[in-house]
Each structure stands twice: as structure tokens, then as C-alpha cells.
mmCIF file of C-alpha atoms and ligand atoms in Angstrom:
data_model
loop_
_atom_site.group_PDB
_atom_site.id
_atom_site.type_symbol
_atom_site.label_atom_id
_atom_site.label_comp_id
_atom_site.label_asym_id
_atom_site.label_seq_id
_atom_site.Cartn_x
_atom_site.Cartn_y
_atom_site.Cartn_z
ATOM 1 C CA MET A 1 0.064 0.059 0.132
ATOM 2 C CA VAL A 2 1.356 3.418 -0.830
ATOM 3 C CA TYR A 3 -0.126 6.283 1.261
ATOM 4 C CA LEU A 4 0.306 9.661 -0.763
ATOM 5 C CA THR A 5 0.276 11.816 2.449
ATOM 6 C CA GLY A 6 0.114 15.506 3.122
ATOM 7 C CA ALA A 7 2.719 16.480 5.950
ATOM 8 C CA GLY A 8 1.044 20.030 6.333
ATOM 9 C CA PRO A 9 2.707 23.198 5.995
ATOM 10 C CA GLY A 10 5.292 23.151 8.703
ATOM 11 C CA ASP A 11 4.065 23.327 12.292
ATOM 12 C CA ILE A 12 4.167 19.620 13.171
ATOM 13 C CA GLU A 13 1.133 19.667 15.116
ATOM 14 C CA LEU A 14 -0.868 20.535 11.771
ATOM 15 C CA LEU A 15 -0.162 16.922 10.900
ATOM 16 C CA THR A 16 -3.311 14.887 10.656
ATOM 17 C CA LEU A 17 -3.815 11.850 12.973
ATOM 18 C CA LYS A 18 -4.080 9.640 10.182
ATOM 19 C CA ALA A 19 -0.625 10.993 8.617
ATOM 20 C CA LEU A 20 0.861 10.220 11.947
ATOM 21 C CA ARG A 21 -0.531 6.664 12.122
ATOM 22 C CA VAL A 22 0.912 5.717 8.548
ATOM 23 C CA VAL A 23 4.222 7.493 9.255
ATOM 24 C CA ARG A 24 4.649 5.311 12.411
ATOM 25 C CA GLU A 25 3.704 1.954 10.599
ATOM 26 C CA ALA A 26 5.774 2.835 7.230
ATOM 27 C CA ASP A 27 8.526 0.544 5.997
ATOM 28 C CA VAL A 28 9.860 3.507 4.129
ATOM 29 C CA ILE A 29 8.922 7.106 3.695
ATOM 30 C CA ILE A 30 9.667 8.916 0.549
ATOM 31 C CA TYR A 31 9.750 12.796 1.339
ATOM 32 C CA ASP A 32 10.279 16.094 0.034
ATOM 33 C CA ARG A 33 11.881 19.329 1.011
ATOM 34 C CA LEU A 34 8.921 20.876 2.186
ATOM 35 C CA ALA A 35 7.894 18.048 4.789
ATOM 36 C CA ASN A 36 8.937 19.164 8.350
ATOM 37 C CA PRO A 37 11.941 16.776 9.128
ATOM 38 C CA GLU A 38 10.593 16.589 12.638
ATOM 39 C CA ILE A 39 7.872 14.219 11.383
ATOM 40 C CA LEU A 40 10.556 11.653 10.228
ATOM 41 C CA LYS A 41 11.412 11.222 13.837
ATOM 42 C CA GLU A 42 8.189 9.512 14.252
ATOM 43 C CA ALA A 43 9.133 6.632 11.771
ATOM 44 C CA LYS A 44 9.775 3.196 13.238
ATOM 45 C CA GLU A 45 13.366 1.630 13.808
ATOM 46 C CA GLY A 46 14.594 0.284 10.565
ATOM 47 C CA CYS A 47 12.270 2.613 8.515
ATOM 48 C CA GLU A 48 14.044 3.507 5.247
ATOM 49 C CA LEU A 49 14.145 7.385 4.589
ATOM 50 C CA VAL A 50 14.443 8.439 1.068
ATOM 51 C CA TYR A 51 14.719 12.037 -0.006
ATOM 52 C CA VAL A 52 13.480 13.001 -3.490
ATOM 53 C CA GLY A 53 13.146 16.720 -2.785
ATOM 54 C CA LYS A 54 13.643 19.615 -4.927
ATOM 55 C CA GLU A 55 16.202 22.312 -3.858
ATOM 56 C CA ASP A 56 15.657 25.695 -4.888
ATOM 57 C CA GLY A 57 15.740 26.035 -8.456
ATOM 58 C CA LYS A 58 17.619 22.578 -9.187
ATOM 59 C CA HIS A 59 15.607 19.204 -9.421
ATOM 60 C CA THR A 60 17.122 16.281 -7.240
ATOM 61 C CA LEU A 61 15.068 13.984 -9.172
ATOM 62 C CA PRO A 62 12.827 14.924 -12.052
ATOM 63 C CA GLN A 63 8.955 13.576 -11.303
ATOM 64 C CA ASP A 64 9.286 10.304 -13.646
ATOM 65 C CA GLN A 65 12.040 9.174 -11.350
ATOM 66 C CA ILE A 66 10.198 9.904 -8.375
ATOM 67 C CA ASN A 67 7.357 7.844 -9.781
ATOM 68 C CA GLU A 68 9.672 4.923 -10.313
ATOM 69 C CA VAL A 69 11.186 5.175 -6.890
ATOM 70 C CA ILE A 70 7.618 4.946 -5.334
ATOM 71 C CA TYR A 71 6.883 2.149 -7.676
ATOM 72 C CA GLN A 72 9.875 0.228 -7.000
ATOM 73 C CA LYS A 73 9.666 0.766 -3.178
ATOM 74 C CA ALA A 74 6.023 -0.539 -3.323
ATOM 75 C CA LEU A 75 7.475 -3.837 -5.040
ATOM 76 C CA GLN A 76 9.746 -4.016 -2.050
ATOM 77 C CA TYR A 77 7.726 -3.207 1.255
ATOM 78 C CA ASP A 78 4.275 -3.423 2.625
ATOM 79 C CA THR A 79 3.749 0.059 3.677
ATOM 80 C CA VAL A 80 5.085 2.800 1.749
ATOM 81 C CA VAL A 81 4.612 6.420 2.518
ATOM 82 C CA ARG A 82 4.940 9.379 0.094
ATOM 83 C CA LEU A 83 5.124 12.505 2.252
ATOM 84 C CA LYS A 84 4.601 15.929 0.698
ATOM 85 C CA GLY A 85 4.330 19.368 1.979
ATOM 86 C CA GLY A 86 0.820 20.602 2.677
ATOM 87 C CA ASP A 87 -1.747 18.800 0.741
ATOM 88 C CA PRO A 88 -0.563 16.092 -1.745
ATOM 89 C CA LEU A 89 -3.040 17.330 -4.489
ATOM 90 C CA VAL A 90 -2.457 20.878 -4.326
ATOM 91 C CA PHE A 91 0.448 21.668 -6.621
ATOM 92 C CA GLY A 92 1.717 18.417 -5.256
ATOM 93 C CA ARG A 93 1.683 16.161 -8.286
ATOM 94 C CA GLY A 94 -0.099 13.444 -6.060
ATOM 95 C CA GLY A 95 -2.287 12.901 -8.887
ATOM 96 C CA GLU A 96 0.426 12.044 -11.073
ATOM 97 C CA GLU A 97 1.860 9.637 -8.802
ATOM 98 C CA ALA A 98 -1.282 7.990 -8.188
ATOM 99 C CA ALA A 99 -1.889 7.353 -11.911
ATOM 100 C CA PHE A 100 1.544 6.027 -12.361
ATOM 101 C CA LEU A 101 0.655 3.540 -9.596
ATOM 102 C CA LYS A 102 -2.750 2.692 -10.773
ATOM 103 C CA GLU A 103 -1.268 1.733 -14.147
ATOM 104 C CA ARG A 104 1.051 -0.706 -12.280
ATOM 105 C CA ARG A 105 -1.793 -2.263 -10.334
ATOM 106 C CA ILE A 106 -0.143 -0.802 -6.954
ATOM 107 C CA ALA A 107 -2.836 -0.062 -4.382
ATOM 108 C CA TYR A 108 -2.914 3.657 -2.871
ATOM 109 C CA GLU A 109 -4.546 5.981 -0.743
ATOM 110 C CA PHE A 110 -4.750 9.807 -0.611
ATOM 111 C CA ILE A 111 -4.040 11.263 3.080
ATOM 112 C CA PRO A 112 -5.088 14.946 2.494
ATOM 113 C CA GLY A 113 -2.879 17.598 4.347
ATOM 114 C CA VAL A 114 -3.449 20.923 5.649
ATOM 115 C CA THR A 115 -2.435 23.228 2.769
ATOM 116 C CA SER A 116 -0.236 25.970 2.982
ATOM 117 C CA ALA A 117 -2.636 27.834 0.614
ATOM 118 C CA ILE A 118 -5.097 28.419 3.600
ATOM 119 C CA SER A 119 -3.157 27.681 6.783
ATOM 120 C CA VAL A 120 -0.087 30.109 5.957
ATOM 121 C CA PRO A 121 -2.371 33.008 5.686
ATOM 122 C CA ALA A 122 -4.272 31.994 8.852
ATOM 123 C CA TYR A 123 -0.993 32.102 10.785
ATOM 124 C CA ALA A 124 -0.384 35.517 9.282
ATOM 125 C CA GLY A 125 -3.745 36.637 10.558
ATOM 126 C CA ILE A 126 -5.441 36.707 6.975
ATOM 127 C CA PRO A 127 -8.631 34.791 6.523
ATOM 128 C CA VAL A 128 -9.020 33.797 2.880
ATOM 129 C CA THR A 129 -12.712 34.460 3.109
ATOM 130 C CA HIS A 130 -14.457 37.109 5.329
ATOM 131 C CA ARG A 131 -18.039 38.274 5.353
ATOM 132 C CA GLY A 132 -18.329 41.575 3.342
ATOM 133 C CA VAL A 133 -14.690 41.330 2.155
ATOM 134 C CA ALA A 134 -14.117 38.337 0.077
ATOM 135 C CA VAL A 135 -16.898 35.640 -0.755
ATOM 136 C CA SER A 136 -14.412 33.401 -2.583
ATOM 137 C CA PHE A 137 -10.918 32.538 -2.886
ATOM 138 C CA ARG A 138 -8.553 30.839 -5.340
ATOM 139 C CA VAL A 139 -5.330 29.095 -5.591
ATOM 140 C CA VAL A 140 -3.077 29.885 -8.393
ATOM 141 C CA THR A 141 0.464 28.645 -9.517
ATOM 142 C CA GLY A 142 2.662 31.631 -9.421
ATOM 143 C CA HIS A 143 5.251 29.667 -11.567
ATOM 144 C CA GLU A 144 4.153 30.881 -15.126
ATOM 145 C CA THR A 145 5.627 33.847 -16.525
ATOM 146 C CA PRO A 146 3.200 36.327 -17.998
ATOM 147 C CA ASN A 147 4.912 36.288 -21.538
ATOM 148 C CA LYS A 148 4.387 32.593 -21.704
ATOM 149 C CA ALA A 149 3.206 31.860 -25.223
ATOM 150 C CA GLN A 150 0.137 29.990 -24.056
ATOM 151 C CA SER A 151 -0.580 30.905 -20.337
ATOM 152 C CA GLN A 152 -2.881 28.409 -18.603
ATOM 153 C CA VAL A 153 -3.571 31.122 -15.889
ATOM 154 C CA ASP A 154 -6.596 33.225 -16.568
ATOM 155 C CA TRP A 155 -5.335 36.410 -15.687
ATOM 156 C CA GLU A 156 -8.322 38.237 -17.182
ATOM 157 C CA SER A 157 -10.787 36.810 -14.730
ATOM 158 C CA MET A 158 -8.864 38.136 -11.569
ATOM 159 C CA LYS A 159 -10.566 41.516 -11.472
ATOM 160 C CA SER A 160 -13.128 40.885 -8.640
ATOM 161 C CA ASP A 161 -12.591 41.067 -5.025
ATOM 162 C CA GLU A 162 -11.929 37.492 -4.689
ATOM 163 C CA THR A 163 -8.768 36.495 -2.584
ATOM 164 C CA ILE A 164 -6.001 35.211 -4.834
ATOM 165 C CA VAL A 165 -3.520 32.879 -3.342
ATOM 166 C CA PHE A 166 -0.242 32.326 -5.447
ATOM 167 C CA LEU A 167 1.904 29.463 -4.709
ATOM 168 C CA MET A 168 5.355 29.015 -6.098
ATOM 169 C CA GLY A 169 5.564 32.783 -7.007
ATOM 170 C CA LEU A 170 8.290 34.464 -4.875
ATOM 171 C CA HIS A 171 10.893 34.828 -7.511
ATOM 172 C CA ASN A 172 8.008 35.638 -9.868
ATOM 173 C CA LEU A 173 6.467 38.360 -7.860
ATOM 174 C CA HIS A 174 7.150 40.995 -10.360
ATOM 175 C CA ASN A 175 5.666 39.283 -13.125
ATOM 176 C CA ILE A 176 2.497 38.489 -11.265
ATOM 177 C CA VAL A 177 2.103 42.013 -10.053
ATOM 178 C CA ALA A 178 2.492 43.361 -13.304
ATOM 179 C CA ASN A 179 -0.106 41.076 -14.807
ATOM 180 C CA LEU A 180 -2.471 42.041 -12.123
ATOM 181 C CA LEU A 181 -1.892 45.975 -13.090
ATOM 182 C CA ARG A 182 -2.096 45.004 -16.604
ATOM 183 C CA ILE A 183 -5.679 43.681 -16.333
ATOM 184 C CA GLY A 184 -6.644 46.805 -14.334
ATOM 185 C CA ARG A 185 -6.286 45.961 -10.832
ATOM 186 C CA GLU A 186 -5.650 49.080 -8.595
ATOM 187 C CA ALA A 187 -1.943 49.837 -7.531
ATOM 188 C CA ASP A 188 -3.419 50.164 -3.790
ATOM 189 C CA THR A 189 -4.665 46.506 -3.872
ATOM 190 C CA PRO A 190 -3.580 44.927 -0.775
ATOM 191 C CA VAL A 191 -0.600 42.203 -1.158
ATOM 192 C CA ALA A 192 0.878 40.109 1.721
ATOM 193 C CA VAL A 193 4.035 37.913 1.213
ATOM 194 C CA ILE A 194 4.397 35.131 3.872
ATOM 195 C CA SER A 195 7.625 33.145 4.164
ATOM 196 C CA ARG A 196 8.186 29.920 6.000
ATOM 197 C CA GLY A 197 4.606 29.982 7.396
ATOM 198 C CA THR A 198 3.650 28.229 10.403
ATOM 199 C CA THR A 199 7.126 27.696 11.432
ATOM 200 C CA PRO A 200 9.276 29.869 13.784
ATOM 201 C CA GLU A 201 10.982 31.748 11.157
ATOM 202 C CA GLN A 202 7.657 32.929 9.581
ATOM 203 C CA ARG A 203 7.863 36.428 8.326
ATOM 204 C CA THR A 204 5.179 38.401 6.460
ATOM 205 C CA VAL A 205 5.695 41.451 4.400
ATOM 206 C CA VAL A 206 2.592 43.518 3.314
ATOM 207 C CA GLY A 207 2.090 46.222 0.950
ATOM 208 C CA THR A 208 0.061 46.980 -2.177
ATOM 209 C CA LEU A 209 0.543 46.061 -5.887
ATOM 210 C CA GLY A 210 2.353 49.315 -5.995
ATOM 211 C CA THR A 211 4.881 48.658 -3.306
ATOM 212 C CA ILE A 212 5.103 44.838 -2.674
ATOM 213 C CA VAL A 213 8.046 44.139 -5.059
ATOM 214 C CA ASP A 214 10.325 46.638 -3.463
ATOM 215 C CA ARG A 215 9.339 45.745 0.112
ATOM 216 C CA VAL A 216 9.940 41.882 -0.571
ATOM 217 C CA ARG A 217 13.383 42.729 -2.002
ATOM 218 C CA GLU A 218 14.552 44.651 0.784
ATOM 219 C CA ALA A 219 13.178 42.041 3.454
ATOM 220 C CA ALA A 220 15.142 39.384 1.143
ATOM 221 C CA LEU A 221 12.509 36.936 2.258
ATOM 222 C CA PRO A 222 13.398 33.250 1.858
ATOM 223 C CA THR A 223 11.299 30.448 0.451
ATOM 224 C CA PRO A 224 9.068 28.884 0.749
ATOM 225 C CA ALA A 225 6.674 31.853 0.538
ATOM 226 C CA LEU A 226 3.208 32.468 -0.688
ATOM 227 C CA ILE A 227 1.535 35.611 -2.056
ATOM 228 C CA VAL A 228 -2.007 36.745 -1.038
ATOM 229 C CA VAL A 229 -3.668 39.325 -2.926
ATOM 230 C CA GLY A 230 -6.967 40.950 -1.993
ATOM 231 C CA ARG A 231 -8.710 43.034 0.713
ATOM 232 C CA VAL A 232 -8.556 40.212 3.331
ATOM 233 C CA VAL A 233 -4.825 41.087 3.634
ATOM 234 C CA GLU A 234 -5.943 44.383 5.688
ATOM 235 C CA LEU A 235 -7.738 42.122 8.194
ATOM 236 C CA ARG A 236 -4.144 41.284 9.517
ATOM 237 C CA GLY A 237 -3.849 44.589 11.179
ATOM 238 C CA VAL A 238 -6.442 43.504 13.746
ATOM 239 C CA LEU A 239 -6.177 39.779 13.616
ATOM 240 C CA ARG A 240 -2.539 38.952 13.518
ATOM 241 C CA TRP A 241 -1.610 36.716 16.188
ATOM 242 C CA TYR A 242 1.603 34.366 15.564
ATOM 243 C CA GLU A 243 4.561 36.694 14.396
ATOM 244 C CA GLY A 244 6.519 38.753 16.934
ATOM 245 C CA GLU A 245 7.486 42.171 15.486
ATOM 246 C CA GLY A 246 6.750 43.287 11.971
ATOM 247 C CA GLU A 247 5.218 45.151 9.498
ATOM 248 C CA THR A 248 1.402 45.791 9.422
ATOM 249 C CA SER A 249 0.952 49.010 7.627
ATOM 250 C CA LEU A 250 -0.133 48.989 3.800
ATOM 251 C CA GLN A 251 1.197 52.398 3.240
HETATM 252 N N1 SAH B 301 1.292 20.789 -1.731
HETATM 253 C C1 SAH B 301 1.574 21.948 -1.131
HETATM 254 C C2 SAH B 301 2.164 23.116 -2.113
HETATM 255 C C3 SAH B 301 3.159 22.594 -2.949
HETATM 256 S S1 SAH B 301 3.762 23.959 -3.886
HETATM 257 C C4 SAH B 301 0.455 22.477 -0.109
HETATM 258 O O1 SAH B 301 -0.594 22.139 -0.325
HETATM 259 O O2 SAH B 301 0.912 23.599 0.473
HETATM 260 C C5 SAH B 301 5.079 24.655 -3.066
HETATM 261 C C6 SAH B 301 4.709 26.095 -2.757
HETATM 262 O O3 SAH B 301 3.716 26.144 -1.430
HETATM 263 C C7 SAH B 301 5.946 27.018 -2.202
HETATM 264 O O4 SAH B 301 6.388 27.550 -3.286
HETATM 265 C C8 SAH B 301 5.014 28.072 -1.386
HETATM 266 O O5 SAH B 301 4.299 28.913 -2.210
HETATM 267 C C9 SAH B 301 4.030 27.159 -0.729
HETATM 268 N N2 SAH B 301 4.354 26.948 0.612
HETATM 269 C C10 SAH B 301 4.544 25.555 0.995
HETATM 270 N N3 SAH B 301 4.822 25.622 2.426
HETATM 271 C C11 SAH B 301 4.904 26.842 2.584
HETATM 272 C C12 SAH B 301 5.194 27.680 3.958
HETATM 273 N N4 SAH B 301 5.408 26.842 5.140
HETATM 274 N N5 SAH B 301 5.268 28.950 3.947
HETATM 275 C C13 SAH B 301 4.794 29.661 2.888
HETATM 276 N N6 SAH B 301 4.515 28.949 1.829
HETATM 277 C C14 SAH B 301 4.411 27.588 1.602
#
């Protein structure tokens, strides 16, 4: 059995009970960079630990090789845990891994995790929806550049007051901002960038579409980081609870 398992966003207490159970039962754990290494301490003695994570920018293992590793371990062991940061199906490629296993008649289960897309804003005091402020939110890849010939990201539809959470976008922030301004979003639209959310190193930089690129550059925020766009960011002024000192003013 292969458990395609979410490790949560960082804070180990955001691991689900089900994920903890399979981590303790696992014969092998195949894990990513974003999975909190503290979780691995829960593994039983003799459990094999296989790192297949991606370092910033460089890929330790391409996805097809990761698929192959999972498959080979499934042939070798009874209980395989594939541990991924956040939720395995939110930009986690868990679906691809499952399809690969399905073709080879290997049984699997998904164990959802607490995705960073919602929990990291929460730890920064930003609710992704809020009565009278935002009635919907979406989670978008921040990885695509605006000049990509055939963008799959529907920028034109991002004109409403919906909250937009961009994952994987830190190094592309200037392009994301440029695109939102291009479709007519106001320069004073609130933006937050949250780095290493739910961990003791969490840092949040807030600003507007007009200021955020410079502010994030000055702060030299490390990855992983996500970007929240929308008026819900203003609520942080009142609702922040987790970080110590830091910026709250949008101006
Ligand atoms: N499956 C994961 C997302 C994988 S994509 C999930 O559900 O959370 C990786 C991106 O997630 C990073 O580039 C970053 O944008 C975001 N991310 C993951 N953990 C984070 C954290 N602790 N703080 C801020 N962003 C995080």
C-alpha cells in the first residue's frame, strides 16, 4: 500500500492523525524538501528514508524518476509513505503519482494534508474569506511567466474582490504584480507575502501592488513563500497573532 500523504505546512501539530499513524507504520518514507523533518523522527526503527525533494531551482530527481522510486519501493515493502508538504493534491503532483501506480496495479490511498494555501495566511492573521470582504478565494500557480506563449492562468478573470493565493511565486512576484496591474487591478490593492509560514521563522511582508515588489526585495524573504492578494490582507492589522515584530501598515 502506498499512502500519498500530506505533511501539512510546517508546524508539526498540523499533521493529521491519519498521516501520523501511517508514518509510524511505514517501512519506507519517500519525502520532499517541504515536509517538516521532525515528522521523520516518528518513523519506526529500521524504516528506510528516501529524500526526493527539490532544492531551490534545481531538481534533485525529475518527476518520472520519483514515480519510479515509489513504484520500486512498493514492490519491495508492504507500507510505503509518500510524504509531501501541505496537501498532496494541491500543486503536489500526487495525482500523477497515483496514476502511475494505478497503471501498475499498485494500491494507494490519498491522505489529505493541511494546505499552505489556507493555513499560512491563517498564521499571518489573514482569513482567505471574510463576510463583506471576500466571498471566494482561488489558489493559482505563481510559476508561470506572463509572457509565456500559452498561459494556462486566466489573468483576465482576476478582476473581482476574490482573494487570490499564489503558490510558487516568490521569484516571479514582479511578473504577477505586472499582470494584475495590466488587467486593471488598482495599485493600492493589498498584498501580503508570507515566508516559512507556520514555523518559528515565519515572516510576513505586506504592501500593495504598487509597493510589494520593493518591500519583498528589501526584506530578502526566503522560500518557501506564498502571495496573498486582496482586501482580506487588511484584516491582518487586527487579526495577526502568530508572529512577533513586523510590518502591518499597507502604506
Ligand atoms: N502541496 C503544497 C504546495 C506545494 S507547491 C501545499 O498544499 O501546501 C510549493 C509552494 O507552496 C511554495 O512555493 C510556497 O508557495 C507554498 N508553501 C508551502 N509551504 C509553505 C510555507 N510553510 N510557507 C509559505 N509558503 C509555503
